[in-house]
GROMACS .gro file of C-alpha atoms in nm:
model
  400
    1MET     CA    1  -0.289  -5.287   1.852
    2ILE     CA    2  -0.195  -4.923   1.826
    3ALA     CA    3  -0.102  -4.707   2.122
    4LEU     CA    4  -0.206  -4.344   2.139
    5PHE     CA    5  -0.023  -4.062   2.314
    6HIS     CA    6  -0.165  -3.726   2.413
    7ARG     CA    7   0.042  -3.434   2.537
    8ARG     CA    8   0.109  -3.368   2.905
    9ARG     CA    9   0.403  -3.244   3.109
   10SER     CA   10   0.635  -3.486   3.290
   11ALA     CA   11   0.988  -3.504   3.421
   12HIS     CA   12   1.116  -3.649   3.091
   13ALA     CA   13   1.054  -3.338   2.887
   14ALA     CA   14   0.814  -3.054   2.844
   15PRO     CA   15   0.587  -3.139   2.681
   16SER     CA   16   0.597  -3.521   2.682
   17LEU     CA   17   0.337  -3.788   2.612
   18ALA     CA   18   0.122  -4.013   2.827
   19ILE     CA   19   0.041  -4.356   2.681
   20HIS     CA   20  -0.313  -4.464   2.603
   21ALA     CA   21  -0.338  -4.811   2.454
   22THR     CA   22  -0.641  -4.871   2.236
   23GLU     CA   23  -0.774  -5.133   2.003
   24SER     CA   24  -0.877  -5.068   1.644
   25GLY     CA   25  -1.216  -4.899   1.641
   26ALA     CA   26  -1.168  -4.748   1.987
   27PRO     CA   27  -1.240  -4.375   2.018
   28LEU     CA   28  -0.947  -4.146   1.946
   29PRO     CA   29  -0.841  -3.874   2.194
   30ASP     CA   30  -1.007  -3.536   2.165
   31GLY     CA   31  -0.682  -3.341   2.187
   32PRO     CA   32  -0.357  -3.358   1.990
   33PHE     CA   33  -0.180  -3.692   2.014
   34VAL     CA   34   0.090  -3.913   1.868
   35ALA     CA   35  -0.003  -4.271   1.785
   36THR     CA   36   0.252  -4.548   1.824
   37VAL     CA   37   0.279  -4.884   1.652
   38PRO     CA   38   0.484  -5.188   1.761
   39GLY     CA   39   0.850  -5.113   1.704
   40ALA     CA   40   0.915  -5.466   1.583
   41ASP     CA   41   0.695  -5.390   1.280
   42ALA     CA   42   0.891  -5.075   1.192
   43PRO     CA   43   1.263  -5.124   1.265
   44LEU     CA   44   1.552  -4.889   1.195
   45LEU     CA   45   1.797  -5.066   0.961
   46PRO     CA   46   2.162  -4.947   0.959
   47LEU     CA   47   2.334  -4.874   0.626
   48ASP     CA   48   2.689  -4.820   0.508
   49LEU     CA   49   2.668  -4.492   0.315
   50PRO     CA   50   2.951  -4.263   0.198
   51SER     CA   51   2.977  -3.954   0.417
   52GLY     CA   52   2.990  -3.717   0.119
   53LEU     CA   53   2.668  -3.846  -0.038
   54LYS     CA   54   2.373  -3.611   0.019
   55GLY     CA   55   2.009  -3.561  -0.072
   56VAL     CA   56   1.833  -3.774  -0.333
   57ALA     CA   57   2.154  -3.955  -0.432
   58ARG     CA   58   2.205  -4.075  -0.073
   59GLU     CA   59   1.847  -4.205  -0.056
   60ARG     CA   60   1.886  -4.380  -0.393
   61VAL     CA   61   2.200  -4.563  -0.278
   62ALA     CA   62   2.035  -4.659   0.052
   63ARG     CA   63   1.737  -4.813  -0.128
   64ARG     CA   64   1.970  -5.007  -0.357
   65GLN     CA   65   2.158  -5.147  -0.056
   66LEU     CA   66   1.834  -5.264   0.104
   67ARG     CA   67   1.721  -5.430  -0.220
   68ASP     CA   68   2.057  -5.604  -0.251
   69ALA     CA   69   2.021  -5.722   0.110
   70GLY     CA   70   1.701  -5.905   0.017
   71CYS     CA   71   1.434  -5.662   0.132
   72ALA     CA   72   1.111  -5.761  -0.038
   73ALA     CA   73   0.912  -5.531  -0.262
   74GLY     CA   74   0.617  -5.347  -0.113
   75LEU     CA   75   0.813  -5.209   0.183
   76ASP     CA   76   0.782  -4.849   0.292
   77LEU     CA   77   1.133  -4.701   0.319
   78ARG     CA   78   1.215  -4.357   0.452
   79PRO     CA   79   1.542  -4.199   0.572
   80ALA     CA   80   1.572  -4.162   0.950
   81ARG     CA   81   1.696  -3.805   0.979
   82LEU     CA   82   1.739  -3.798   1.356
   83GLY     CA   83   1.970  -3.589   1.569
   84PRO     CA   84   2.190  -3.302   1.456
   85ARG     CA   85   2.334  -3.475   1.146
   86ARG     CA   86   2.018  -3.464   0.936
   87GLU     CA   87   2.199  -3.478   0.599
   88SER     CA   88   2.436  -3.761   0.702
   89TRP     CA   89   2.169  -4.007   0.815
   90ALA     CA   90   2.278  -4.372   0.822
   91ARG     CA   91   1.953  -4.562   0.895
   92MET     CA   92   1.620  -4.614   0.724
   93LEU     CA   93   1.285  -4.674   0.886
   94VAL     CA   94   1.132  -4.983   0.722
   95CYS     CA   95   0.779  -5.119   0.745
   96ASP     CA   96   0.530  -5.313   0.535
   97GLY     CA   97   0.342  -5.086   0.295
   98VAL     CA   98   0.005  -5.252   0.369
   99LEU     CA   99   0.054  -5.214   0.744
  100ARG     CA  100   0.147  -4.850   0.700
  101ALA     CA  101  -0.171  -4.788   0.500
  102ASP     CA  102  -0.378  -4.960   0.774
  103TRP     CA  103  -0.222  -4.740   1.042
  104ALA     CA  104  -0.292  -4.428   0.838
  105THR     CA  105  -0.655  -4.536   0.791
  106LEU     CA  106  -0.695  -4.598   1.165
  107VAL     CA  107  -0.595  -4.245   1.266
  108ALA     CA  108  -0.746  -4.067   0.964
  109PRO     CA  109  -1.070  -3.971   1.152
  110ALA     CA  110  -0.862  -3.764   1.396
  111GLY     CA  111  -0.735  -3.542   1.115
  112ARG     CA  112  -0.472  -3.296   1.229
  113ARG     CA  113  -0.515  -3.394   1.594
  114CYS     CA  114  -0.292  -3.692   1.513
  115ARG     CA  115   0.049  -3.533   1.489
  116ALA     CA  116   0.224  -3.852   1.378
  117VAL     CA  117   0.224  -4.232   1.378
  118LEU     CA  118   0.561  -4.358   1.507
  119PRO     CA  119   0.727  -4.683   1.621
  120ASP     CA  120   0.693  -4.703   1.999
  121TYR     CA  121   1.069  -4.685   2.066
  122LEU     CA  122   1.089  -4.342   1.895
  123THR     CA  123   0.858  -4.196   2.160
  124LEU     CA  124   1.113  -4.268   2.434
  125PRO     CA  125   1.304  -3.966   2.562
  126ALA     CA  126   1.649  -3.926   2.410
  127ALA     CA  127   1.973  -3.737   2.468
  128PRO     CA  128   2.326  -3.765   2.323
  129GLY     CA  129   2.531  -4.040   2.490
  130LEU     CA  130   2.226  -4.178   2.675
  131TRP     CA  131   2.056  -4.516   2.638
  132VAL     CA  132   1.691  -4.527   2.742
  133ILE     CA  133   1.562  -4.881   2.800
  134GLU     CA  134   1.201  -4.951   2.891
  135ALA     CA  135   1.050  -5.295   2.964
  136GLY     CA  136   0.678  -5.322   2.909
  137GLU     CA  137   0.427  -5.526   3.107
  138GLY     CA  138   0.387  -5.759   2.811
  139GLY     CA  139   0.758  -5.842   2.806
  140THR     CA  140   0.855  -5.625   2.508
  141VAL     CA  141   1.170  -5.418   2.555
  142ARG     CA  142   1.195  -5.078   2.388
  143ALA     CA  143   1.530  -4.906   2.363
  144ARG     CA  144   1.653  -4.569   2.239
  145LEU     CA  145   2.030  -4.570   2.184
  146GLY     CA  146   2.131  -4.207   2.167
  147LEU     CA  147   1.951  -3.992   1.913
  148GLU     CA  148   1.979  -4.191   1.590
  149ASP     CA  149   1.911  -4.553   1.687
  150GLY     CA  150   1.648  -4.760   1.863
  151PHE     CA  151   1.448  -5.083   1.851
  152ALA     CA  152   1.174  -5.290   2.012
  153ALA     CA  153   1.216  -5.665   2.071
  154GLU     CA  154   1.164  -5.956   2.308
  155PRO     CA  155   1.395  -5.956   2.613
  156ASP     CA  156   1.643  -6.215   2.483
  157LEU     CA  157   1.671  -6.051   2.143
  158ALA     CA  158   1.688  -5.708   2.305
  159ARG     CA  159   1.983  -5.823   2.519
  160ALA     CA  160   2.165  -5.958   2.213
  161LEU     CA  161   2.109  -5.628   2.026
  162LEU     CA  162   2.236  -5.428   2.323
  163GLU     CA  163   2.547  -5.648   2.352
  164GLU     CA  164   2.628  -5.576   1.987
  165ALA     CA  165   2.560  -5.205   2.029
  166VAL     CA  166   2.783  -5.168   2.337
  167LYS     CA  167   3.074  -5.317   2.141
  168GLU     CA  168   3.055  -5.028   1.895
  169VAL     CA  169   2.992  -4.733   2.129
  170ALA     CA  170   2.929  -4.766   2.502
  171PRO     CA  171   2.681  -4.517   2.650
  172ALA     CA  172   2.778  -4.258   2.909
  173ALA     CA  173   2.467  -4.344   3.111
  174ILE     CA  174   2.155  -4.560   3.097
  175LEU     CA  175   1.802  -4.455   3.192
  176ARG     CA  176   1.609  -4.769   3.294
  177LEU     CA  177   1.231  -4.732   3.278
  178GLY     CA  178   0.933  -4.964   3.302
  179ALA     CA  179   0.883  -5.301   3.466
  180PRO     CA  180   1.161  -5.533   3.596
  181CYS     CA  181   1.317  -5.766   3.338
  182VAL     CA  182   1.554  -6.023   3.493
  183PRO     CA  183   1.758  -6.116   3.181
  184LEU     CA  184   1.807  -5.752   3.093
  185ASP     CA  185   1.877  -5.626   3.445
  186ASP     CA  186   2.128  -5.907   3.511
  187TRP     CA  187   2.322  -5.790   3.204
  188LEU     CA  188   2.306  -5.419   3.290
  189THR     CA  189   2.431  -5.457   3.649
  190PRO     CA  190   2.792  -5.559   3.573
  191LEU     CA  191   2.818  -5.340   3.261
  192GLY     CA  192   2.998  -5.063   3.447
  193VAL     CA  193   2.773  -4.784   3.313
  194PRO     CA  194   2.573  -4.559   3.551
  195VAL     CA  195   2.211  -4.679   3.550
  196SER     CA  196   1.937  -4.440   3.663
  197ASP     CA  197   1.571  -4.508   3.718
  198GLY     CA  198   1.463  -4.146   3.657
  199PRO     CA  199   1.583  -3.837   3.475
  200GLU     CA  200   1.660  -3.659   3.804
  201ALA     CA  201   1.939  -3.906   3.878
  202LEU     CA  202   2.110  -3.822   3.546
  203ALA     CA  203   2.228  -3.487   3.680
  204THR     CA  204   2.536  -3.647   3.837
  205THR     CA  205   2.638  -3.816   3.509
  206GLY     CA  206   2.675  -3.494   3.305
  207ILE     CA  207   2.410  -3.611   3.055
  208ALA     CA  208   2.160  -3.355   2.927
  209GLN     CA  209   1.800  -3.407   3.028
  210PRO     CA  210   1.635  -3.640   2.772
  211VAL     CA  211   1.363  -3.498   2.548
  212ARG     CA  212   1.073  -3.675   2.380
  213LEU     CA  213   1.007  -3.606   2.011
  214GLY     CA  214   1.262  -3.326   1.999
  215HIS     CA  215   1.512  -3.473   1.754
  216GLY     CA  216   1.322  -3.499   1.426
  217GLU     CA  217   1.103  -3.798   1.511
  218LEU     CA  218   0.778  -3.637   1.394
  219ALA     CA  219   0.920  -3.613   1.040
  220LEU     CA  220   0.904  -3.996   1.026
  221ASP     CA  221   0.524  -3.988   1.045
  222LEU     CA  222   0.403  -4.325   0.911
  223ALA     CA  223   0.059  -4.181   0.840
  224ARG     CA  224   0.217  -3.970   0.570
  225ASP     CA  225   0.290  -4.127   0.231
  226PRO     CA  226   0.611  -3.971   0.093
  227GLU     CA  227   0.555  -4.127  -0.249
  228ALA     CA  228   0.210  -3.970  -0.276
  229LEU     CA  229   0.363  -3.639  -0.176
  230ARG     CA  230   0.630  -3.682  -0.442
  231VAL     CA  231   0.365  -3.757  -0.704
  232ALA     CA  232   0.165  -3.451  -0.600
  233LEU     CA  233   0.479  -3.237  -0.602
  234ARG     CA  234   0.578  -3.376  -0.941
  235GLY     CA  235   0.233  -3.292  -1.075
  236SER     CA  236   0.257  -2.939  -0.937
  237LEU     CA  237   0.600  -2.896  -1.089
  238LEU     CA  238   0.474  -3.025  -1.423
  239ARG     CA  239   0.188  -2.777  -1.416
  240ILE     CA  240   0.426  -2.496  -1.326
  241ALA     CA  241   0.665  -2.608  -1.601
  242ALA     CA  242   0.378  -2.615  -1.853
  243ALA     CA  243   0.273  -2.265  -1.750
  244LEU     CA  244   0.632  -2.146  -1.782
  245VAL     CA  245   0.663  -2.306  -2.126
  246LEU     CA  246   0.343  -2.134  -2.239
  247ALA     CA  247   0.460  -1.805  -2.092
  248LEU     CA  248   0.799  -1.836  -2.259
  249GLY     CA  249   0.633  -1.933  -2.586
  250GLY     CA  250   0.405  -1.633  -2.567
  251PHE     CA  251   0.698  -1.408  -2.482
  252GLY     CA  252   0.892  -1.553  -2.777
  253LEU     CA  253   0.603  -1.481  -3.015
  254TRP     CA  254   0.568  -1.130  -2.876
  255ALA     CA  255   0.943  -1.067  -2.905
  256THR     CA  256   0.939  -1.199  -3.263
  257SER     CA  257   0.647  -0.974  -3.357
  258VAL     CA  258   0.821  -0.676  -3.197
  259GLN     CA  259   1.137  -0.752  -3.391
  260ILE     CA  260   0.945  -0.784  -3.717
  261GLU     CA  261   0.763  -0.455  -3.651
  262THR     CA  262   1.093  -0.289  -3.559
  263GLU     CA  263   1.254  -0.404  -3.884
  264ARG     CA  264   0.950  -0.279  -4.079
  265LEU     CA  265   0.976   0.061  -3.912
  266ARG     CA  266   1.348   0.072  -3.981
  267ASP     CA  267   1.288  -0.007  -4.349
  268LEU     CA  268   1.019   0.261  -4.360
  269ASP     CA  269   1.254   0.509  -4.192
  270ARG     CA  270   1.529   0.432  -4.443
  271SER     CA  271   1.279   0.479  -4.729
  272TYR     CA  272   1.159   0.812  -4.590
  273ARG     CA  273   1.517   0.928  -4.541
  274ALA     CA  274   1.613   0.829  -4.894
  275ASN     CA  275   1.313   1.022  -5.034
  276ALA     CA  276   1.393   1.323  -4.816
  277GLU     CA  277   1.757   1.319  -4.929
  278ALA     CA  278   1.648   1.295  -5.292
  279MET     CA  279   1.417   1.597  -5.254
  280LEU     CA  280   1.686   1.784  -5.063
  281ARG     CA  281   1.935   1.718  -5.344
  282VAL     CA  282   1.694   1.842  -5.609
  283ALA     CA  283   1.570   2.152  -5.431
  284LEU     CA  284   1.811   2.270  -5.164
  285VAL     CA  285   2.145   2.084  -5.130
  286PRO     CA  286   2.263   1.978  -5.475
  287SER     CA  287   2.612   1.879  -5.354
  288GLY     CA  288   2.799   1.787  -5.040
  289PRO     CA  289   2.721   1.535  -4.768
  290VAL     CA  290   2.377   1.512  -4.614
  291LEU     CA  291   2.433   1.477  -4.239
  292ASP     CA  292   2.125   1.635  -4.081
  293ILE     CA  293   1.832   1.670  -4.316
  294ARG     CA  294   1.631   1.905  -4.095
  295ALA     CA  295   1.921   2.137  -4.010
  296GLN     CA  296   2.050   2.150  -4.367
  297ALA     CA  297   1.700   2.211  -4.507
  298GLU     CA  298   1.636   2.491  -4.258
  299GLY     CA  299   1.976   2.645  -4.341
  300ALA     CA  300   1.911   2.629  -4.716
  301LEU     CA  301   1.563   2.781  -4.675
  302SER     CA  302   1.701   3.058  -4.453
  303ARG     CA  303   1.964   3.143  -4.712
  304ALA     CA  304   1.703   3.140  -4.989
  305ARG     CA  305   1.474   3.369  -4.792
  306ALA     CA  306   1.764   3.604  -4.721
  307GLU     CA  307   1.860   3.616  -5.088
  308ALA     CA  308   1.499   3.678  -5.190
  309GLU     CA  309   1.466   3.955  -4.936
  310ALA     CA  310   1.792   4.112  -5.054
  311ALA     CA  311   1.671   4.104  -5.415
  312ARG     CA  312   1.339   4.254  -5.311
  313VAL     CA  313   1.516   4.529  -5.120
  314ARG     CA  314   1.738   4.600  -5.419
  315SER     CA  315   1.439   4.643  -5.650
  316ARG     CA  316   1.230   4.843  -5.401
  317PRO     CA  317   1.381   5.196  -5.461
  318LEU     CA  318   1.306   5.181  -5.834
  319ASP     CA  319   0.953   5.063  -5.766
  320VAL     CA  320   0.903   5.344  -5.516
  321LEU     CA  321   1.047   5.600  -5.756
  322ARG     CA  322   0.821   5.473  -6.033
  323ALA     CA  323   0.516   5.495  -5.807
  324ALA     CA  324   0.611   5.841  -5.677
  325GLY     CA  325   0.693   5.977  -6.025
  326GLU     CA  326   0.330   6.014  -6.125
  327VAL     CA  327   0.251   6.211  -5.809
  328LEU     CA  328   0.558   6.429  -5.857
  329ALA     CA  329   0.463   6.497  -6.215
  330ALA     CA  330   0.116   6.609  -6.106
  331HIS     CA  331   0.254   6.864  -5.855
  332ASP     CA  332   0.544   6.964  -6.084
  333PRO     CA  333   0.810   7.039  -5.818
  334ARG     CA  334   1.168   7.110  -5.925
  335VAL     CA  335   1.365   6.792  -5.840
  336THR     CA  336   1.731   6.874  -5.786
  337ARG     CA  337   1.863   6.534  -5.673
  338VAL     CA  338   1.748   6.172  -5.622
  339SER     CA  339   1.958   5.932  -5.410
  340TYR     CA  340   1.931   5.618  -5.199
  341GLN     CA  341   2.061   5.625  -4.844
  342PRO     CA  342   2.049   5.319  -4.614
  343GLY     CA  343   1.840   5.400  -4.311
  344LEU     CA  344   1.650   5.675  -4.493
  345GLY     CA  345   1.549   5.497  -4.815
  346LEU     CA  346   1.491   5.688  -5.138
  347VAL     CA  347   1.582   6.058  -5.082
  348ILE     CA  348   1.449   6.332  -5.313
  349ASP     CA  349   1.573   6.691  -5.295
  350LEU     CA  350   1.321   6.928  -5.447
  351GLU     CA  351   1.195   7.284  -5.460
  352ILE     CA  352   0.823   7.358  -5.437
  353GLY     CA  353   0.608   7.668  -5.422
  354ASP     CA  354   0.523   7.674  -5.048
  355PHE     CA  355   0.467   7.462  -4.742
  356ALA     CA  356   0.102   7.400  -4.832
  357ALA     CA  357   0.208   7.254  -5.165
  358LEU     CA  358   0.467   7.044  -4.984
  359ASP     CA  359   0.201   6.904  -4.747
  360ALA     CA  360  -0.028   6.830  -5.041
  361LEU     CA  361   0.256   6.642  -5.216
  362VAL     CA  362   0.327   6.430  -4.910
  363SER     CA  363  -0.045   6.357  -4.873
  364ASP     CA  364  -0.079   6.250  -5.236
  365LEU     CA  365   0.229   6.028  -5.209
  366ALA     CA  366   0.072   5.855  -4.911
  367SER     CA  367  -0.255   5.811  -5.106
  368ALA     CA  368  -0.054   5.652  -5.387
  369GLY     CA  369   0.087   5.394  -5.145
  370THR     CA  370   0.428   5.555  -5.096
  371GLU     CA  371   0.503   5.657  -4.741
  372ALA     CA  372   0.699   5.985  -4.745
  373ARG     CA  373   0.821   6.205  -4.468
  374VAL     CA  374   0.983   6.542  -4.476
  375ALA     CA  375   1.342   6.502  -4.364
  376ARG     CA  376   1.421   6.870  -4.400
  377SER     CA  377   1.241   7.178  -4.530
  378VAL     CA  378   1.341   7.540  -4.548
  379ALA     CA  379   1.185   7.852  -4.707
  380ARG     CA  380   1.402   8.037  -4.960
  381GLU     CA  381   1.321   8.399  -5.042
  382GLY     CA  382   1.212   8.427  -5.400
  383SER     CA  383   1.238   8.051  -5.466
  384GLY     CA  384   0.966   7.892  -5.249
  385VAL     CA  385   1.048   7.601  -5.023
  386GLU     CA  386   1.346   7.369  -5.045
  387ALA     CA  387   1.267   7.021  -4.900
  388VAL     CA  388   1.420   6.677  -4.863
  389LEU     CA  389   1.170   6.385  -4.879
  390ALA     CA  390   1.255   6.038  -4.753
  391LEU     CA  391   1.045   5.767  -4.923
  392ALA     CA  392   1.037   5.428  -4.747
  393THR     CA  393   1.169   5.142  -4.968
  394THR     CA  394   1.135   4.847  -4.722
  395LEU     CA  395   0.886   4.746  -4.455
  396ALA     CA  396   1.146   4.815  -4.188
  397GLU     CA  397   1.204   5.163  -4.327
  398ALA     CA  398   0.828   5.226  -4.352
  399GLY     CA  399   0.794   5.182  -3.978
  400GLN     CA  400   1.051   5.450  -3.898
   0.00000   0.00000   0.00000
């Protein structure tokens, strides 16, 4: 038999659960519910675990202890992380693997409406320092001892378990629910612990109001197969790891290709530089260090251009005089002096018949490709016109 709970509000907690017992094959509730199974089939077994042991290592040691204690193979074992000390759990929920699979199959049609499948004693309300004991109509006693412990058993066995538990830690109060149970009630009466029949009476004991399913119980869902989840997670991790390996491999190949290409470009750059230095040595910088090829080449070319221009300027006055000589010979002026003056160019002092002849001479010089201008001219009585001609010897002078 499996009992089904659906949510409603009660004095035990908000929200709490109302019990609906059903047989296998009976219709499941339409709303959200928690299904319970007999607590005797899924007990909480105490363990002696080091306080500093955490996580997977703690679970591994717990499983080894249960195997050493004679627990048969095929059991479903899961840590009972109840109460505030979730990482320091000291009990494991144990049930038969076949039974667990049957329970999961029974509630599978409900899908997500079934919030969990739990032992019936874990659906009792719980609070720190409080024992909740409930006797069922069928004689089964369910008990919740604080937040981290609980059981379901026949009355005589339940009394023996409670006697052992009270020797370790006595409760501050007891909440007694359910039907009368003479063996149990006879033991509780002289115990000396306040016994209440409802949560309202707990106010005088200083105990917090008990809460159903508020201490991590739903994480112990027996419809869920942790091993299957581990396998699925392991598969996902393997797929992620494979993708990462492929990505890293691809990145490694790309990085290697980039490095190879970089080395090739560096070799090519060194080759180009060596060729450029060789040409620079031959043509422009025969000696001295080569520090900046472009700057040194530009400097050498600038100097060469300047020297060429200087040589051209030096030879220009003779060329101009040679070109102007033919024109002068044709007009037959009397040349008294020829000189070169920076800023004026080639300067010719001459005497000519009149101003008209002077203008004709200047015009013929221009036709011959020699730009001439009259720097000074004056008429002399009886001797014609005395003039000074400036003949341009450079392009700069030609523009003046």
